[in-house]
């Protein structure tokens, strides 16, 4: 197929901007594939994977823009590449000439800064984070691909300097009501949270808000913090800070199960904490840990919310765990509409925590689920693109997002997978999550709306019915219109829940 | 209370937060929308992206 490329020397753009340009080029009729990337080694390998190879590309540097197009005709290829400036200008990123270009220049402009938010490519991220720590700033490190050794080094240095390193690979924090990265608009209150799981923190903080309570701070730690290699350095620093913080009355920790040594260290620390602590270690066995006078375990995020509210003396509406009469009627009606071969659920997730929590709920209900991000290695899909029986796919995992937008920003990846699943005669239930908040897609449901309708139509043509179960993580304050998103889902025929745990439990009921 | 209140972490929690944003411009925009003081750094790979050169420069400085 005809292809071509251009290289723009010393023309650097951030990855989100480039993905937006790539999407606009993909919309041009006749374009089969395109890549809009900076010339890093990783990106050059991605280009080689789609057979775009040339000595000029080999020689490109990380601050050179590379745009490659594969299209039905050479005319289309040439036309897109000729119009590149038009696409770039339409992408809206207008680099102000007065903006600084390095951390040092930024610090010179804002010498009283107390937080560096870093989202540069991983290979440079630790270096920039170190500079920020040396200058006495706390760090929110969104970048991934930072090695565990670099993470340990940064966190040990931060501990010496009494500073906080949130991350690497930290998606979410809320500091005094301010959302950093992917965060929802929640009211201020007295529940503090520490989370290794980005969407887990979003779900927790949104649900606290939706229950009428508020968050003092929610501190992201990055996914490796509670591993024994890192030893929970950020979690422990955040715990100290929240214990000392007058606005915080109860502290919740949300994470995958910590390493054995780290868990022992945490539990020792919990014993001396002057505030109640709730641990939600997703994927752990139901009642795994020693609890104490001030430490309780919650198996799901929903239950962590209820325990936190109770610790404040509030009475959470935990009756919401039960299904309403209407929801129970859905179960009977939906099951009756399935054809005999329809028997499996396919969960296509944007949020890694939601994929993980859903698997835990299924495991505890005695239902085996396969996944590309399984609770136990034995349940790993051999081919992530090929679902097997009950399957939950984390579409935000690295294998899907390398060089492509994360499903929280753009629905393209999930759209394709939903349609693929709908062609399997054995699919009965489609389980989806939708995540609102700052920096997420402005219309996550709208992006998948047509795909959901088409998927349902595909199953209907075979004489069955596709049951669509969805959860929405968000609040009425989010930049997206929460009620409109829910309304759209209902119009698409979905059963909508305000919690992922409840949506997953509903699927278990459907399968009973 | 173990942590002295002058800890830089607790200063951050007490606010206001003042941010240097290196990288994704969207993050700076969402902070500005929340009325946070933020300086956007239009970050480019140092030393033209040549890591060997960068290491060399850092050793010299």
XYZ file of C-alpha atoms in Angstrom:
573
model
C 0.000 0.000 0.000
C 1.325 3.496 -0.806
C 3.081 5.266 2.048
C 5.228 8.259 2.783
C 6.664 10.290 5.631
C 8.079 13.664 6.537
C 10.524 14.644 9.260
C 10.486 18.081 10.836
C 13.758 18.764 12.596
C 13.562 20.363 16.072
C 9.786 20.573 16.133
C 8.709 19.099 19.491
C 5.106 18.490 20.606
C 3.661 16.625 23.582
C 2.180 13.151 23.103
C -1.464 14.111 23.717
C -1.234 16.819 21.064
C 0.354 14.379 18.595
C -2.351 11.777 19.213
C -4.949 14.437 18.408
C -3.217 15.163 15.090
C -3.018 11.439 14.345
C -6.761 11.144 14.937
C -7.488 14.032 12.549
C -5.322 12.444 9.854
C -7.040 9.077 10.434
C -10.369 10.758 9.613
C -9.175 11.666 6.089
C -10.952 9.332 3.608
C -8.579 6.725 2.182
C -6.010 6.894 5.005
C -5.385 3.368 6.296
C -2.824 4.049 9.024
C -0.763 6.947 10.235
C 1.819 7.712 12.872
C 2.548 11.156 14.301
C 5.445 10.770 16.693
C 8.625 12.255 18.043
C 11.744 10.418 16.820
C 12.570 8.519 20.020
C 13.975 4.985 19.802
C 10.675 3.472 21.032
C 8.710 5.410 18.435
C 11.091 4.454 15.648
C 10.446 0.808 16.523
C 6.693 1.469 16.248
C 7.261 2.880 12.764
C 9.309 -0.174 11.782
C 6.405 -2.356 12.979
C 4.191 -0.751 10.313
C 6.947 -1.087 7.689
C 7.919 2.583 7.666
C 11.715 2.291 7.423
C 14.263 4.708 6.017
C 17.777 5.870 6.913
C 16.341 9.366 7.503
C 13.995 7.925 10.154
C 16.893 6.022 11.740
C 18.709 9.335 12.025
C 15.738 11.224 13.542
C 16.201 12.521 17.098
C 13.717 12.653 20.031
C 12.960 16.296 19.285
C 12.274 15.728 15.575
C 8.657 15.278 14.498
C 8.006 12.247 12.265
C 4.708 11.909 10.402
C 4.041 8.746 8.382
C 0.942 7.955 6.339
C -0.255 4.750 4.682
C -3.215 5.271 2.339
C -5.141 3.742 -0.535
C -3.378 5.925 -3.127
C -0.097 7.796 -3.329
C -2.135 10.908 -4.087
C -3.820 10.719 -0.658
C -0.449 10.147 1.062
C 1.086 13.171 -0.671
C -1.959 15.308 -0.047
C -1.987 14.601 3.730
C 1.748 15.235 4.081
C 1.457 18.461 2.055
C -1.368 19.607 4.377
C 0.601 18.779 7.540
C 0.856 22.397 8.707
C -2.898 22.699 8.417
C -3.350 19.665 10.692
C -0.765 20.941 13.154
C -2.305 24.407 13.294
C -5.768 22.902 13.717
C -4.502 20.968 16.746
C -4.709 24.160 18.791
C -1.450 23.737 20.716
C -0.074 27.217 20.358
C 3.330 27.350 21.958
C 3.597 30.732 23.554
C 6.921 32.285 22.747
C 7.145 33.496 26.329
C 6.719 30.028 27.887
C 9.880 28.651 29.418
C 11.458 25.559 27.860
C 13.151 23.947 30.851
C 12.508 23.314 34.544
C 15.131 25.894 35.465
C 13.475 28.580 33.334
C 10.088 27.653 34.818
C 11.453 27.938 38.345
C 12.915 31.336 37.522
C 9.395 32.492 36.615
C 7.716 30.893 39.649
C 10.300 30.722 42.396
C 7.602 30.096 45.047
C 6.311 26.933 43.285
C 5.714 23.981 45.624
C 4.781 21.274 43.100
C 6.262 20.075 39.806
C 3.823 18.195 37.565
C 5.944 16.116 35.179
C 4.653 14.316 32.076
C 7.734 14.268 29.831
C 8.806 10.999 28.103
C 9.871 8.383 30.657
C 13.524 8.304 29.646
C 13.897 11.950 30.768
C 11.378 11.963 33.628
C 13.583 10.882 36.549
C 16.149 13.536 35.640
C 13.506 16.294 35.696
C 11.953 14.967 38.920
C 15.363 14.969 40.611
C 15.897 18.610 39.619
C 12.519 19.530 41.116
C 13.309 17.722 44.387
C 16.714 19.380 44.568
C 14.939 22.731 44.242
C 12.644 21.786 47.153
C 9.474 21.048 45.166
C 7.101 18.136 45.669
C 6.594 16.075 42.517
C 3.566 14.657 40.705
C 5.177 12.277 38.184
C 2.689 11.232 35.502
C 5.367 9.796 33.199
C 5.654 6.039 33.001
C 8.614 3.936 31.828
C 10.660 5.121 34.811
C 12.723 2.192 36.098
C 12.184 0.789 39.584
C 15.764 1.744 40.495
C 15.148 5.341 39.449
C 11.874 5.350 41.403
C 13.599 4.076 44.540
C 16.370 6.613 44.150
C 13.889 9.493 43.762
C 11.772 8.387 46.701
C 14.742 7.907 49.027
C 15.985 11.361 48.088
C 12.485 12.801 48.647
C 12.334 11.130 52.082
C 15.625 12.803 53.055
C 14.283 16.166 51.938
C 10.802 15.584 53.483
C 9.170 15.936 50.088
C 6.524 13.896 48.327
C 6.952 12.002 45.041
C 3.528 11.049 43.672
C 4.313 8.479 40.958
C 5.861 7.537 38.594
C 2.860 6.527 36.516
C 0.630 8.540 38.836
C -2.607 9.520 37.124
C -4.568 11.174 39.893
C -4.239 13.335 42.978
C -6.516 15.796 44.737
C -4.734 18.309 46.914
C -7.036 20.516 48.966
C -9.805 20.144 46.405
C -7.540 20.753 43.393
C -7.510 17.894 40.902
C -4.139 17.059 39.364
C -4.036 14.868 36.253
C -7.166 12.741 35.824
C -9.358 13.819 38.711
C -12.999 14.480 39.446
C -14.554 17.595 40.891
C -15.338 16.671 44.495
C -16.230 18.736 47.533
C -13.727 19.323 50.297
C -14.210 17.325 53.463
C -12.432 15.250 56.061
C -11.758 11.944 54.308
C -8.156 11.515 53.216
C -7.061 8.938 50.657
C -3.820 7.412 49.452
C -3.929 5.402 46.260
C -1.622 3.367 44.083
C -4.504 2.986 41.640
C -5.478 6.055 39.609
C -9.000 5.085 38.645
C -9.388 3.572 42.109
C -8.805 7.016 43.625
C -11.234 8.547 41.120
C -13.920 6.009 42.012
C -13.367 6.464 45.751
C -13.354 10.266 45.721
C -16.361 10.475 43.363
C -18.388 8.110 45.499
C -17.530 10.016 48.676
C -18.785 13.176 46.956
C -21.891 11.457 45.609
C -22.695 10.247 49.140
C -22.690 13.867 50.339
C -19.264 13.804 52.030
C -15.937 15.293 50.997
C -12.228 14.678 50.508
C -9.410 16.490 52.311
C -6.658 15.188 50.018
C -6.243 12.148 47.792
C -2.587 11.372 47.214
C -1.516 9.144 44.310
C 1.613 7.079 44.875
C 2.198 5.232 41.594
C 1.491 1.527 41.140
C 4.828 0.180 42.417
C 4.953 2.075 45.693
C 3.743 -0.803 47.891
C 6.014 -3.354 46.226
C 8.820 -4.646 48.439
C 11.365 -2.973 46.148
C 10.011 0.490 46.991
C 8.682 -0.400 50.445
C 5.804 2.082 50.445
C 8.004 5.179 50.769
C 5.383 7.530 49.286
C 2.488 5.828 51.084
C 4.272 6.226 54.435
C 5.133 9.880 53.719
C 1.519 10.549 52.685
C 0.273 8.792 55.818
C 2.483 11.011 58.009
C 1.228 14.090 56.217
C -2.458 13.139 56.446
C -2.047 12.197 60.101
C -0.662 15.672 60.750
C -3.199 17.403 58.520
C -5.942 19.062 60.595
C -8.514 18.725 57.784
C -8.203 14.911 57.639
C -10.113 12.730 60.128
C -9.920 9.311 58.489
C -7.409 7.835 56.011
C -8.178 5.286 53.287
C -5.515 3.397 51.354
C -6.453 1.898 47.971
C -4.020 -0.402 46.196
C -3.369 -3.834 44.862
C -2.086 -6.085 47.694
C 1.222 -4.767 49.081
C 4.400 -6.852 49.126
C 4.652 -9.067 52.221
C 7.408 -7.070 53.920
C 5.767 -3.777 53.035
C 2.404 -4.915 54.391
C 4.024 -5.883 57.708
C 5.698 -2.473 57.840
C 2.409 -0.719 57.065
C 0.467 -2.627 59.705
C 3.067 -1.718 62.336
C 2.703 1.917 61.311
C -1.115 1.735 61.367
C -0.999 0.669 65.011
C 0.517 3.976 66.044
C -1.564 6.182 63.755
C -3.803 8.561 65.637
C -6.520 8.464 62.970
C -8.654 5.551 61.758
C -7.311 3.782 58.680
C -9.211 1.798 56.066
C -7.268 -0.474 53.749
C -8.765 -1.521 50.425
C -6.270 -3.948 48.896
C -7.943 -5.024 45.669
C -7.325 -8.568 44.543
C -6.484 -9.763 48.042
C -8.484 -12.635 49.541
C -11.727 -11.458 51.154
C -10.492 -11.210 54.771
C -6.759 -11.199 54.390
C -5.245 -8.936 56.944
C -4.831 -8.381 60.575
C -7.174 -5.618 61.665
C -6.890 -3.537 64.772
C -8.657 -0.906 66.795
C -7.931 1.755 64.192
C -7.492 -0.386 61.071
C -10.233 -2.003 59.005
C -10.174 -3.754 55.652
C -12.654 -3.179 52.835
C -12.821 -5.693 49.984
C -14.190 -3.188 47.455
C -13.977 0.540 46.869
C -17.702 0.886 47.664
C -17.158 -0.711 51.049
C -14.121 1.508 51.681
C -16.408 4.516 51.116
C -18.988 3.197 53.596
C -16.333 2.461 56.250
C -14.812 5.935 55.807
C -18.215 7.580 56.221
C -18.949 5.479 59.315
C -15.575 6.453 60.789
C -16.788 10.061 60.618
C -19.955 9.090 62.477
C -22.033 9.210 59.296
C -24.492 6.566 58.158
C -23.769 5.536 54.579
C -26.580 4.299 52.416
C -25.096 0.822 52.148
C -28.568 -0.446 51.210
C -27.494 0.700 47.774
C -25.518 -2.546 47.640
C -28.823 -4.333 47.112
C -30.506 -4.289 43.760
C -33.785 -2.443 43.369
C -36.987 -4.108 42.271
C -36.521 -2.578 38.831
C -32.968 -3.905 38.593
C -34.141 -7.378 39.658
C -36.797 -7.264 36.943
C -34.055 -6.463 34.434
C -32.232 -9.656 35.422
C -35.182 -11.900 34.570
C -36.050 -10.005 31.408
C -32.510 -9.902 30.042
C -31.773 -13.556 30.745
C -34.977 -14.583 29.004
C -33.933 -12.671 25.889
C -30.636 -14.525 25.394
C -30.358 -17.251 22.787
C -29.115 -20.658 24.045
C -25.497 -20.137 22.938
C -25.180 -16.754 24.706
C -23.462 -17.338 28.040
C -20.390 -15.173 28.533
C -19.591 -11.680 29.818
C -16.997 -9.516 28.127
C -15.728 -6.540 30.130
C -13.973 -3.917 28.005
C -12.425 -1.497 30.486
C -10.828 1.932 30.293
C -9.844 1.869 33.980
C -7.269 -0.702 35.097
C -8.626 -0.698 38.644
C -12.113 -1.429 37.353
C -10.860 -4.410 35.370
C -9.079 -5.646 38.472
C -11.915 -5.031 40.943
C -14.436 -6.702 38.616
C -12.256 -9.806 38.457
C -12.107 -9.908 42.251
C -15.908 -9.712 42.492
C -16.275 -12.518 39.950
C -13.639 -14.616 41.732
C -15.479 -14.198 45.039
C -18.701 -15.250 43.270
C -16.918 -18.389 42.044
C -16.825 -17.375 38.365
C -13.589 -17.853 36.421
C -12.535 -14.843 34.312
C -9.661 -14.546 31.854
C -7.857 -11.263 31.382
C -4.814 -9.585 29.880
C -4.292 -8.169 33.399
C -5.365 -11.140 35.553
C -5.526 -11.447 39.336
C -3.584 -14.691 38.998
C -1.143 -15.541 36.220
C -2.950 -18.784 35.409
C -5.949 -16.789 34.167
C -3.968 -14.695 31.700
C -5.313 -14.614 28.152
C -2.898 -16.252 25.744
C -3.753 -13.596 23.177
C -5.087 -10.338 24.592
C -7.046 -9.710 21.386
C -8.829 -13.043 21.631
C -11.427 -13.327 24.405
C -11.989 -16.686 26.034
C -15.217 -17.558 27.894
C -15.704 -14.803 30.525
C -13.064 -12.199 29.689
C -12.190 -8.777 31.101
C -9.784 -6.667 29.051
C -7.861 -3.688 30.425
C -7.700 -1.565 27.268
C -5.490 0.958 29.083
C -2.613 -1.510 29.493
C 0.718 -0.707 27.842
C 0.242 -3.274 25.077
C -2.686 -1.211 23.757
C -1.569 2.330 24.531
C 1.980 2.376 23.184
C 1.805 5.241 20.683
C -2.000 5.345 20.892
C -4.340 7.402 23.064
C -5.474 5.865 26.352
C -9.146 4.809 26.321
C -9.885 7.414 28.993
C -8.967 10.101 26.437
C -10.237 8.497 23.247
C -12.735 5.690 22.637
C -11.283 4.344 19.366
C -9.587 1.274 20.873
C -12.639 0.246 22.887
C -15.000 0.881 19.982
C -13.131 -1.626 17.812
C -13.030 -4.241 20.577
C -16.752 -3.882 21.374
C -17.622 -4.583 17.735
C -15.255 -7.564 17.640
C -16.873 -9.022 20.767
C -20.350 -8.554 19.321
C -19.456 -10.919 16.489
C -18.886 -13.774 18.955
C -22.171 -15.757 19.193
C -21.400 -16.652 22.825
C -21.393 -13.090 24.179
C -24.346 -12.354 26.474
C -23.193 -9.366 28.533
C -21.020 -6.385 27.653
C -19.608 -4.709 30.786
C -18.226 -1.189 30.330
C -16.839 1.593 32.503
C -16.990 5.320 31.780
C -14.702 7.754 33.562
C -15.380 11.468 33.773
C -13.297 14.291 35.234
C -10.514 16.658 34.281
C -8.398 15.576 31.296
C -10.645 12.624 30.401
C -12.636 12.552 27.145
C -15.325 15.244 27.146
C -17.889 12.755 25.809
C -16.859 9.189 26.696
C -20.334 7.727 26.185
C -20.896 9.617 22.924
C -17.677 8.151 21.537
C -18.940 4.588 22.084
C -22.648 5.215 21.496
C -22.787 4.061 17.870
C -20.563 1.055 18.610
C -22.886 -0.061 21.435
C -25.931 0.241 19.144
C -24.163 -1.631 16.357
C -23.006 -4.353 18.757
C -26.570 -4.821 20.031
C -27.818 -4.917 16.447
C -25.228 -7.579 15.524
C -26.462 -9.834 18.325
C -30.104 -9.139 17.505
C -29.544 -10.235 13.905
C -28.506 -13.635 15.281
C -31.762 -13.866 17.218
C -30.361 -12.943 20.629
C -29.992 -9.877 22.817
C -26.847 -8.196 24.093
C -27.166 -7.041 27.700
C -25.091 -3.913 28.219
C -24.093 -3.125 31.822
C -22.246 0.142 32.444
C -20.760 2.038 35.356
C -20.073 5.743 35.379
C -17.328 7.165 37.598
C -17.866 10.874 38.075
C -19.672 13.683 39.840
C -22.176 16.408 39.041
C -19.316 18.921 39.136
C -17.213 17.287 36.421
C -16.565 19.156 33.155
C -18.600 16.510 31.290
C -22.340 16.548 31.880
C -22.820 13.520 34.180
C -26.598 13.333 33.725
C -26.319 13.602 29.957
C -23.737 10.791 29.894
C -26.063 8.557 31.931
C -29.046 9.491 29.755
C -27.095 8.596 26.614
C -26.165 5.206 28.046
C -29.801 4.479 28.852
C -30.776 5.524 25.329
C -28.254 2.985 24.045
C -30.128 0.358 26.087
C -27.571 0.005 28.887
C -28.293 -0.697 32.540
C -26.353 2.005 34.348
C -24.742 1.886 37.798
C -22.852 4.584 39.648
C -20.237 2.133 40.850
C -18.065 -0.407 39.084
C -18.395 -2.872 41.981
C -22.149 -2.797 41.689
C -22.098 -3.182 37.906
C -19.803 -6.212 38.240
C -22.007 -7.713 40.989
C -25.021 -7.216 38.731
C -23.279 -9.218 36.005
C -22.688 -12.028 38.535
C -26.417 -12.019 39.317
C -27.192 -12.220 35.599
C -24.957 -15.280 35.302
C -26.444 -17.150 38.268
C 1.380 14.228 65.443
C 4.829 13.167 64.244
C 5.314 15.494 61.358
C 6.358 19.045 62.117
C 3.796 21.365 60.576
C 6.472 23.175 58.595
C 7.023 20.045 56.470
C 6.980 20.917 52.797
C 4.465 18.139 52.250
C 2.078 19.707 54.755
C 2.709 23.141 53.291
C 1.548 21.680 49.997
C -1.564 20.187 51.602
C -2.432 23.470 53.300
C -2.114 25.249 49.958
C -2.224 27.196 47.871
C -0.501 24.888 45.425
C 1.750 26.626 42.927
C 2.742 24.471 39.983
C 5.489 24.164 37.416
C 4.002 21.947 34.682
C 6.549 20.143 32.512
C 5.012 18.487 29.497
C 1.330 17.954 28.693
C -0.269 21.350 28.223
C -3.708 19.889 29.029
C -2.599 19.393 32.632
C -1.714 23.078 32.953
C -5.036 24.053 31.384
C -7.037 21.926 33.833
C -5.124 23.489 36.746
C -5.753 26.997 35.394
C -9.455 26.119 35.121
C -9.306 25.458 38.886
C -7.681 28.865 39.436
C -4.303 27.362 40.330
C -1.175 29.450 39.771
C 0.776 27.476 37.156
C 3.657 28.055 34.801
C 3.652 25.915 31.666
C 7.079 24.703 30.574
C 7.077 23.837 26.859
C 9.572 21.104 27.550
C 11.888 19.870 24.813
C 14.403 17.047 25.150
C 17.644 18.586 26.405
C 20.829 18.391 24.304
C 18.666 17.810 21.213
C 17.552 14.491 22.683
C 21.067 13.071 22.615
C 21.289 11.250 25.954
C 25.035 10.627 25.762
C 25.619 14.316 25.178
C 23.259 15.124 28.043
C 25.145 12.845 30.442
C 28.408 14.393 29.330
C 27.101 17.928 29.799
C 25.791 17.104 33.271
C 29.168 15.687 34.301
C 30.879 18.839 33.085
C 28.498 21.237 34.872
